[in-house]
């Protein structure tokens, strides 16, 4: 049976404080835990008006303390922004506090397209060869690997040294990232299926072909991340998805703003720049957007899982109203046959 999980990007509504946003994350995490979802990951973004989580490691600790079974993780920690040793120590600490319930997803981007913010955050380049070295350090500091003899950091040990590094997933959006994840024996989460679903399917298959077990009994675990909004019917779901589509267009047009209510988003007249963003890739390609009533969503998910071979579907449902968001996950749980539904 395919597992289902949640990726929380912290969608922001106009006029809602950061405290309210984080309170909504707690309510959603508890809700999907009761429904039978497997994990709940929080993303790292910076300088984006429509999303509000910038420190996933802190939010993870908060959510793990307020749930009981759900795996809580980062989707992800963006390694160019952080020292590998610090990430290893943060997540070994989280694992010590919540044994067996923490995941560490690692990404290569900076989490922002705003140049000054990226410069303020970034410790290093996002070039693949630099990232590969950072990842090797992280795995070594976490006790999952060792640095080459003579490496200047070979003697470094992360504290607490008696708590393991939690399960590590490489986040990606290309076949090259799938190869890296497979050869290192890591889990793999394809996060950019909305841009090119066919490439997502190829990447997940390549990941399995390249997988080398990092320890005895290890097996590949492939996660396909999709935008999924389940409404009462197709028209209702399409309306619920409109504020987020508009927010993405506004961000692409350098007019980033918080999500508008459904009625305002439906009545909104896009600027020429926003209209151009809506009419160009990736926003004009809705092949990987799973939006509709229960029957529509069930058929699309069945097709995507069959084509990709995904072990798990991770769902993003950025609606304006948090009640609509929870109801969408409830409908998804029902059509997926999750135990709590």
Short mmCIF file of C-alpha atoms in Angstrom, two decimals:
data_model
loop_
_atom_site.label_atom_id
_atom_site.label_comp_id
_atom_site.label_asym_id
_atom_site.label_seq_id
_atom_site.Cartn_x
_atom_site.Cartn_y
_atom_site.Cartn_z
CA UNK A 1 0.00 0.00 0.00
CA UNK A 2 1.29 3.46 -0.90
CA UNK A 3 2.09 5.66 2.10
CA UNK A 4 0.84 9.25 2.23
CA UNK A 5 2.52 12.17 3.95
CA UNK A 6 2.37 15.96 4.24
CA UNK A 7 4.80 18.69 3.20
CA UNK A 8 3.98 21.93 5.01
CA UNK A 9 5.32 25.05 3.30
CA UNK A 10 3.56 27.30 5.79
CA UNK A 11 1.08 29.04 3.44
CA UNK A 12 0.44 32.57 4.70
CA UNK A 13 -2.86 34.44 4.63
CA UNK A 14 -2.99 38.21 4.59
CA UNK A 15 -3.31 39.60 8.12
CA UNK A 16 -2.28 36.38 9.89
CA UNK A 17 0.63 36.55 12.34
CA UNK A 18 3.53 34.11 12.44
CA UNK A 19 2.25 32.77 15.76
CA UNK A 20 -1.12 31.93 14.21
CA UNK A 21 0.62 30.30 11.25
CA UNK A 22 2.60 27.99 13.52
CA UNK A 23 -0.52 27.21 15.54
CA UNK A 24 -2.19 26.10 12.32
CA UNK A 25 0.77 23.78 11.67
CA UNK A 26 0.22 22.09 15.03
CA UNK A 27 -3.50 21.64 14.34
CA UNK A 28 -2.81 20.20 10.90
CA UNK A 29 -0.10 17.83 12.18
CA UNK A 30 -2.42 16.47 14.86
CA UNK A 31 -5.23 16.16 12.33
CA UNK A 32 -3.24 14.16 9.76
CA UNK A 33 -1.75 12.01 12.52
CA UNK A 34 -5.27 10.95 13.49
CA UNK A 35 -6.06 10.27 9.82
CA UNK A 36 -3.14 7.88 9.42
CA UNK A 37 -0.61 9.87 7.42
CA UNK A 38 2.98 8.64 7.78
CA UNK A 39 5.05 11.80 8.15
CA UNK A 40 4.90 15.56 8.30
CA UNK A 41 7.76 17.57 6.83
CA UNK A 42 8.26 21.32 7.01
CA UNK A 43 10.06 23.31 4.32
CA UNK A 44 12.67 26.05 4.53
CA UNK A 45 11.88 29.26 2.63
CA UNK A 46 13.13 32.81 2.97
CA UNK A 47 11.83 36.22 1.80
CA UNK A 48 8.62 34.84 0.26
CA UNK A 49 5.37 36.50 1.25
CA UNK A 50 3.18 33.44 0.55
CA UNK A 51 5.11 30.98 2.74
CA UNK A 52 6.20 31.50 6.31
CA UNK A 53 8.47 28.75 7.68
CA UNK A 54 12.15 29.73 7.68
CA UNK A 55 13.56 27.65 10.58
CA UNK A 56 12.39 24.05 10.08
CA UNK A 57 14.58 22.61 12.84
CA UNK A 58 12.75 24.71 15.46
CA UNK A 59 9.31 23.94 14.05
CA UNK A 60 10.15 20.21 13.97
CA UNK A 61 10.93 20.24 17.70
CA UNK A 62 7.67 22.08 18.38
CA UNK A 63 5.56 19.66 16.31
CA UNK A 64 7.25 16.50 17.57
CA UNK A 65 6.49 17.54 21.16
CA UNK A 66 2.81 17.97 20.28
CA UNK A 67 2.25 14.72 18.36
CA UNK A 68 2.80 11.10 19.35
CA UNK A 69 3.22 8.80 16.32
CA UNK A 70 3.78 10.95 13.25
CA UNK A 71 7.32 11.14 11.85
CA UNK A 72 8.34 14.79 11.78
CA UNK A 73 11.06 16.04 9.49
CA UNK A 74 12.65 18.67 7.30
CA UNK A 75 11.67 18.98 3.70
CA UNK A 76 14.25 20.21 3.86
CA UNK A 77 17.27 21.66 5.52
CA UNK A 78 19.02 23.59 2.75
CA UNK A 79 22.65 22.67 3.24
CA UNK A 80 24.26 25.71 1.54
CA UNK A 81 22.69 27.83 4.31
CA UNK A 82 23.99 25.74 7.21
CA UNK A 83 27.21 24.26 8.57
CA UNK A 84 27.09 20.45 8.14
CA UNK A 85 28.28 19.96 11.72
CA UNK A 86 25.50 22.16 13.06
CA UNK A 87 22.86 20.23 11.08
CA UNK A 88 24.26 16.91 12.33
CA UNK A 89 24.17 18.10 15.95
CA UNK A 90 20.69 19.59 15.62
CA UNK A 91 19.21 16.41 14.19
CA UNK A 92 21.05 14.01 16.47
CA UNK A 93 19.63 16.11 19.32
CA UNK A 94 16.13 15.91 17.85
CA UNK A 95 16.55 12.14 17.47
CA UNK A 96 17.63 11.87 21.11
CA UNK A 97 14.52 13.81 22.20
CA UNK A 98 12.11 11.92 19.89
CA UNK A 99 13.66 8.52 19.09
CA UNK A 100 12.54 6.98 15.82
CA UNK A 101 10.31 9.89 14.85
CA UNK A 102 12.63 12.35 13.07
CA UNK A 103 13.55 12.62 9.38
CA UNK A 104 16.28 14.76 7.81
CA UNK A 105 15.61 15.88 4.26
CA UNK A 106 18.55 17.71 2.66
CA UNK A 107 18.30 20.17 -0.24
CA UNK A 108 20.79 22.11 -2.38
CA UNK A 109 18.99 25.42 -2.98
CA UNK A 110 19.10 28.57 -0.86
CA UNK A 111 15.31 28.69 -0.39
CA UNK A 112 14.96 32.17 -1.87
CA UNK A 113 15.22 33.98 -5.18
CA UNK A 114 15.95 37.32 -3.47
CA UNK A 115 19.63 38.02 -4.09
CA UNK A 116 20.44 40.00 -0.92
CA UNK A 117 18.65 37.42 1.27
CA UNK A 118 20.51 34.58 -0.40
CA UNK A 119 23.80 36.42 0.15
CA UNK A 120 22.95 36.99 3.82
CA UNK A 121 22.10 33.31 4.33
CA UNK A 122 24.56 31.46 2.21
CA UNK A 123 27.70 30.06 3.70
CA UNK A 124 28.80 28.49 0.44
CA UNK A 125 28.05 27.89 -3.23
CA UNK A 126 25.08 25.81 -4.39
CA UNK A 127 27.28 24.19 -7.06
CA UNK A 128 26.83 20.38 -7.18
CA UNK A 129 30.46 19.59 -6.36
CA UNK A 130 30.39 21.86 -3.29
CA UNK A 131 27.11 20.35 -2.13
CA UNK A 132 28.50 16.82 -2.53
CA UNK A 133 31.36 17.70 -0.19
CA UNK A 134 28.99 19.23 2.37
CA UNK A 135 26.79 16.15 2.24
CA UNK A 136 29.81 13.89 2.82
CA UNK A 137 30.71 15.96 5.89
CA UNK A 138 27.15 15.77 7.23
CA UNK A 139 27.01 11.99 6.86
CA UNK A 140 30.42 11.62 8.51
CA UNK A 141 29.49 13.90 11.43
CA UNK A 142 26.32 11.89 11.81
CA UNK A 143 28.17 8.58 11.99
CA UNK A 144 26.76 7.36 8.68
CA UNK A 145 30.11 7.49 6.84
CA UNK A 146 33.74 8.51 7.33
CA UNK A 147 35.81 11.25 5.76
CA UNK A 148 38.97 10.22 3.86
CA UNK A 149 42.10 9.68 5.92
CA UNK A 150 43.96 12.95 6.23
CA UNK A 151 40.88 15.13 5.74
CA UNK A 152 41.18 18.25 7.89
CA UNK A 153 37.80 17.54 9.53
CA UNK A 154 38.24 13.78 9.98
CA UNK A 155 38.58 14.11 13.78
CA UNK A 156 35.34 16.10 14.23
CA UNK A 157 32.57 14.40 16.22
CA UNK A 158 29.03 15.67 16.55
CA UNK A 159 27.35 15.86 19.96
CA UNK A 160 25.31 14.04 21.18
CA UNK A 161 27.48 11.21 19.87
CA UNK A 162 25.30 8.47 21.36
CA UNK A 163 22.21 9.43 19.32
CA UNK A 164 22.13 8.39 15.66
CA UNK A 165 21.54 10.71 12.78
CA UNK A 166 17.89 10.17 11.79
CA UNK A 167 16.84 8.85 8.42
CA UNK A 168 18.40 10.98 5.67
CA UNK A 169 16.58 11.81 2.43
CA UNK A 170 18.05 13.72 -0.49
CA UNK A 171 15.58 16.19 -1.96
CA UNK A 172 15.85 16.75 -5.68
CA UNK A 173 14.23 17.60 -8.96
CA UNK A 174 16.46 15.88 -11.52
CA UNK A 175 17.88 12.52 -12.54
CA UNK A 176 21.34 13.59 -11.36
CA UNK A 177 20.09 14.05 -7.79
CA UNK A 178 18.42 10.63 -8.03
CA UNK A 179 21.77 9.07 -8.96
CA UNK A 180 23.51 10.72 -5.97
CA UNK A 181 20.79 9.56 -3.55
CA UNK A 182 20.89 6.02 -4.90
CA UNK A 183 24.66 5.63 -4.83
CA UNK A 184 24.82 6.94 -1.25
CA UNK A 185 22.02 4.62 -0.14
CA UNK A 186 19.81 7.49 1.01
CA UNK A 187 16.06 7.96 0.73
CA UNK A 188 15.00 10.16 -2.19
CA UNK A 189 12.19 12.71 -2.42
CA UNK A 190 11.41 14.25 -5.80
CA UNK A 191 10.03 17.71 -5.02
CA UNK A 192 9.64 19.25 -8.48
CA UNK A 193 7.08 16.97 -10.11
CA UNK A 194 4.87 19.99 -10.82
CA UNK A 195 7.50 21.20 -13.33
CA UNK A 196 7.90 17.99 -15.30
CA UNK A 197 6.03 14.87 -14.22
CA UNK A 198 7.65 12.68 -16.88
CA UNK A 199 11.10 13.63 -15.56
CA UNK A 200 9.92 12.79 -12.03
CA UNK A 201 8.93 9.28 -13.08
CA UNK A 202 12.28 8.74 -14.82
CA UNK A 203 14.20 10.07 -11.80
CA UNK A 204 12.48 7.75 -9.35
CA UNK A 205 13.15 4.75 -11.59
CA UNK A 206 16.80 5.78 -11.97
CA UNK A 207 17.12 6.12 -8.20
CA UNK A 208 16.10 2.47 -7.76
CA UNK A 209 18.53 1.33 -10.46
CA UNK A 210 21.42 3.17 -8.79
CA UNK A 211 20.60 2.27 -5.18
CA UNK A 212 23.47 0.79 -3.17
CA UNK A 213 22.51 -0.33 0.37
CA UNK A 214 24.40 1.69 2.98
CA UNK A 215 23.87 -1.07 5.56
CA UNK A 216 22.56 -4.62 5.62
CA UNK A 217 18.84 -4.76 4.88
CA UNK A 218 18.62 -1.19 3.56
CA UNK A 219 16.28 -0.68 0.64
CA UNK A 220 15.36 2.28 -1.55
CA UNK A 221 12.52 4.55 -0.51
CA UNK A 222 11.18 6.90 -3.17
CA UNK A 223 8.85 9.80 -2.36
CA UNK A 224 6.89 11.67 -5.04
CA UNK A 225 5.75 15.13 -3.92
CA UNK A 226 2.60 16.49 -5.55
CA UNK A 227 0.19 19.37 -5.19
CA UNK A 228 -3.06 17.67 -4.14
CA UNK A 229 -6.30 19.49 -3.34
CA UNK A 230 -9.40 17.34 -2.87
CA UNK A 231 -12.66 19.26 -2.98
CA UNK A 232 -16.28 18.19 -2.76
CA UNK A 233 -16.18 18.07 -6.56
CA UNK A 234 -13.89 19.26 -9.36
CA UNK A 235 -15.20 22.84 -9.41
CA UNK A 236 -14.89 23.24 -5.65
CA UNK A 237 -11.30 21.92 -5.69
CA UNK A 238 -10.35 24.20 -8.57
CA UNK A 239 -11.62 27.21 -6.64
CA UNK A 240 -9.68 26.17 -3.53
CA UNK A 241 -6.48 25.90 -5.62
CA UNK A 242 -6.82 29.38 -7.16
CA UNK A 243 -5.23 31.46 -4.34
CA UNK A 244 -2.03 29.42 -4.42
CA UNK A 245 -1.81 29.48 -8.23
CA UNK A 246 -2.17 33.26 -8.08
CA UNK A 247 0.44 33.55 -5.32
CA UNK A 248 2.94 31.62 -7.46
CA UNK A 249 2.26 33.92 -10.43
CA UNK A 250 2.68 37.00 -8.26
CA UNK A 251 5.97 35.68 -6.91
CA UNK A 252 7.21 34.97 -10.44
CA UNK A 253 6.26 38.53 -11.42
CA UNK A 254 8.18 40.04 -8.46
CA UNK A 255 4.91 40.99 -6.81
CA UNK A 256 4.98 38.45 -3.99
CA UNK A 257 2.06 38.63 -1.56
CA UNK A 258 0.17 36.50 0.94
CA UNK A 259 -2.70 34.26 -0.19
CA UNK A 260 -5.99 35.97 -0.96
CA UNK A 261 -9.39 34.52 0.02
CA UNK A 262 -10.91 32.29 -2.65
CA UNK A 263 -13.52 34.83 -3.72
CA UNK A 264 -10.93 37.59 -4.09
CA UNK A 265 -8.53 35.32 -5.96
CA UNK A 266 -11.26 34.26 -8.39
CA UNK A 267 -12.18 37.91 -9.05
CA UNK A 268 -8.57 39.12 -9.24
CA UNK A 269 -7.38 40.61 -12.53
CA UNK A 270 -3.71 39.63 -13.03
CA UNK A 271 -1.21 42.24 -14.13
CA UNK A 272 0.45 41.68 -17.53
CA UNK A 273 3.52 40.24 -15.77
CA UNK A 274 1.36 37.89 -13.68
CA UNK A 275 -0.62 36.86 -16.76
CA UNK A 276 2.62 36.05 -18.53
CA UNK A 277 3.74 33.90 -15.57
CA UNK A 278 0.42 32.03 -15.57
CA UNK A 279 0.75 31.39 -19.30
CA UNK A 280 4.33 30.09 -19.21
CA UNK A 281 6.01 27.01 -17.73
CA UNK A 282 5.79 25.72 -15.11
CA UNK A 283 2.54 27.42 -14.04
CA UNK A 284 0.72 26.67 -17.30
CA UNK A 285 1.49 22.95 -17.02
CA UNK A 286 -1.09 21.39 -14.72
CA UNK A 287 -0.30 17.77 -15.60
CA UNK A 288 1.16 17.10 -12.15
CA UNK A 289 -1.38 19.18 -10.25
CA UNK A 290 -3.79 16.73 -8.63
CA UNK A 291 -6.82 18.94 -8.07
CA UNK A 292 -10.40 17.73 -8.20
CA UNK A 293 -13.17 15.84 -6.50
CA UNK A 294 -12.44 12.47 -4.86
CA UNK A 295 -12.94 10.40 -8.02
CA UNK A 296 -10.71 12.66 -10.14
CA UNK A 297 -7.94 12.71 -7.54
CA UNK A 298 -8.09 8.95 -6.95
CA UNK A 299 -7.67 8.22 -10.67
CA UNK A 300 -4.77 10.65 -11.08
CA UNK A 301 -2.93 9.39 -8.00
CA UNK A 302 -3.31 5.78 -9.11
CA UNK A 303 -1.79 6.65 -12.49
CA UNK A 304 1.10 8.65 -10.99
CA UNK A 305 2.02 5.96 -8.47
CA UNK A 306 1.94 3.27 -11.16
CA UNK A 307 4.13 5.29 -13.53
CA UNK A 308 6.64 6.43 -10.93
CA UNK A 309 6.79 3.36 -8.69
CA UNK A 310 6.76 5.71 -5.71
CA UNK A 311 6.68 4.13 -2.26
CA UNK A 312 5.12 7.26 -0.83
CA UNK A 313 3.20 10.33 -2.00
CA UNK A 314 3.96 13.54 -0.13
CA UNK A 315 1.18 16.08 -0.46
CA UNK A 316 1.24 19.88 -0.60
CA UNK A 317 -2.20 21.47 -0.18
CA UNK A 318 -1.75 25.23 0.11
CA UNK A 319 -5.30 26.48 0.43
CA UNK A 320 -6.21 29.90 1.84
CA UNK A 321 -8.42 28.63 4.64
CA UNK A 322 -6.82 26.15 7.08
CA UNK A 323 -10.22 24.50 7.54
CA UNK A 324 -10.38 23.80 3.79
CA UNK A 325 -6.85 22.43 4.03
CA UNK A 326 -7.73 19.98 6.79
CA UNK A 327 -10.90 18.91 4.95
CA UNK A 328 -8.86 18.27 1.79
CA UNK A 329 -6.55 15.96 3.75
CA UNK A 330 -9.59 14.22 5.27
CA UNK A 331 -11.01 13.51 1.80
CA UNK A 332 -7.60 12.28 0.67
CA UNK A 333 -7.34 9.93 3.64
CA UNK A 334 -10.77 8.52 2.84
CA UNK A 335 -10.06 7.85 -0.83
CA UNK A 336 -6.59 6.44 -0.01
CA UNK A 337 -8.00 4.10 2.64
CA UNK A 338 -5.77 5.37 5.45
CA UNK A 339 -6.36 3.70 8.82
CA UNK A 340 -7.68 6.76 10.66
CA UNK A 341 -10.10 7.81 7.96
#
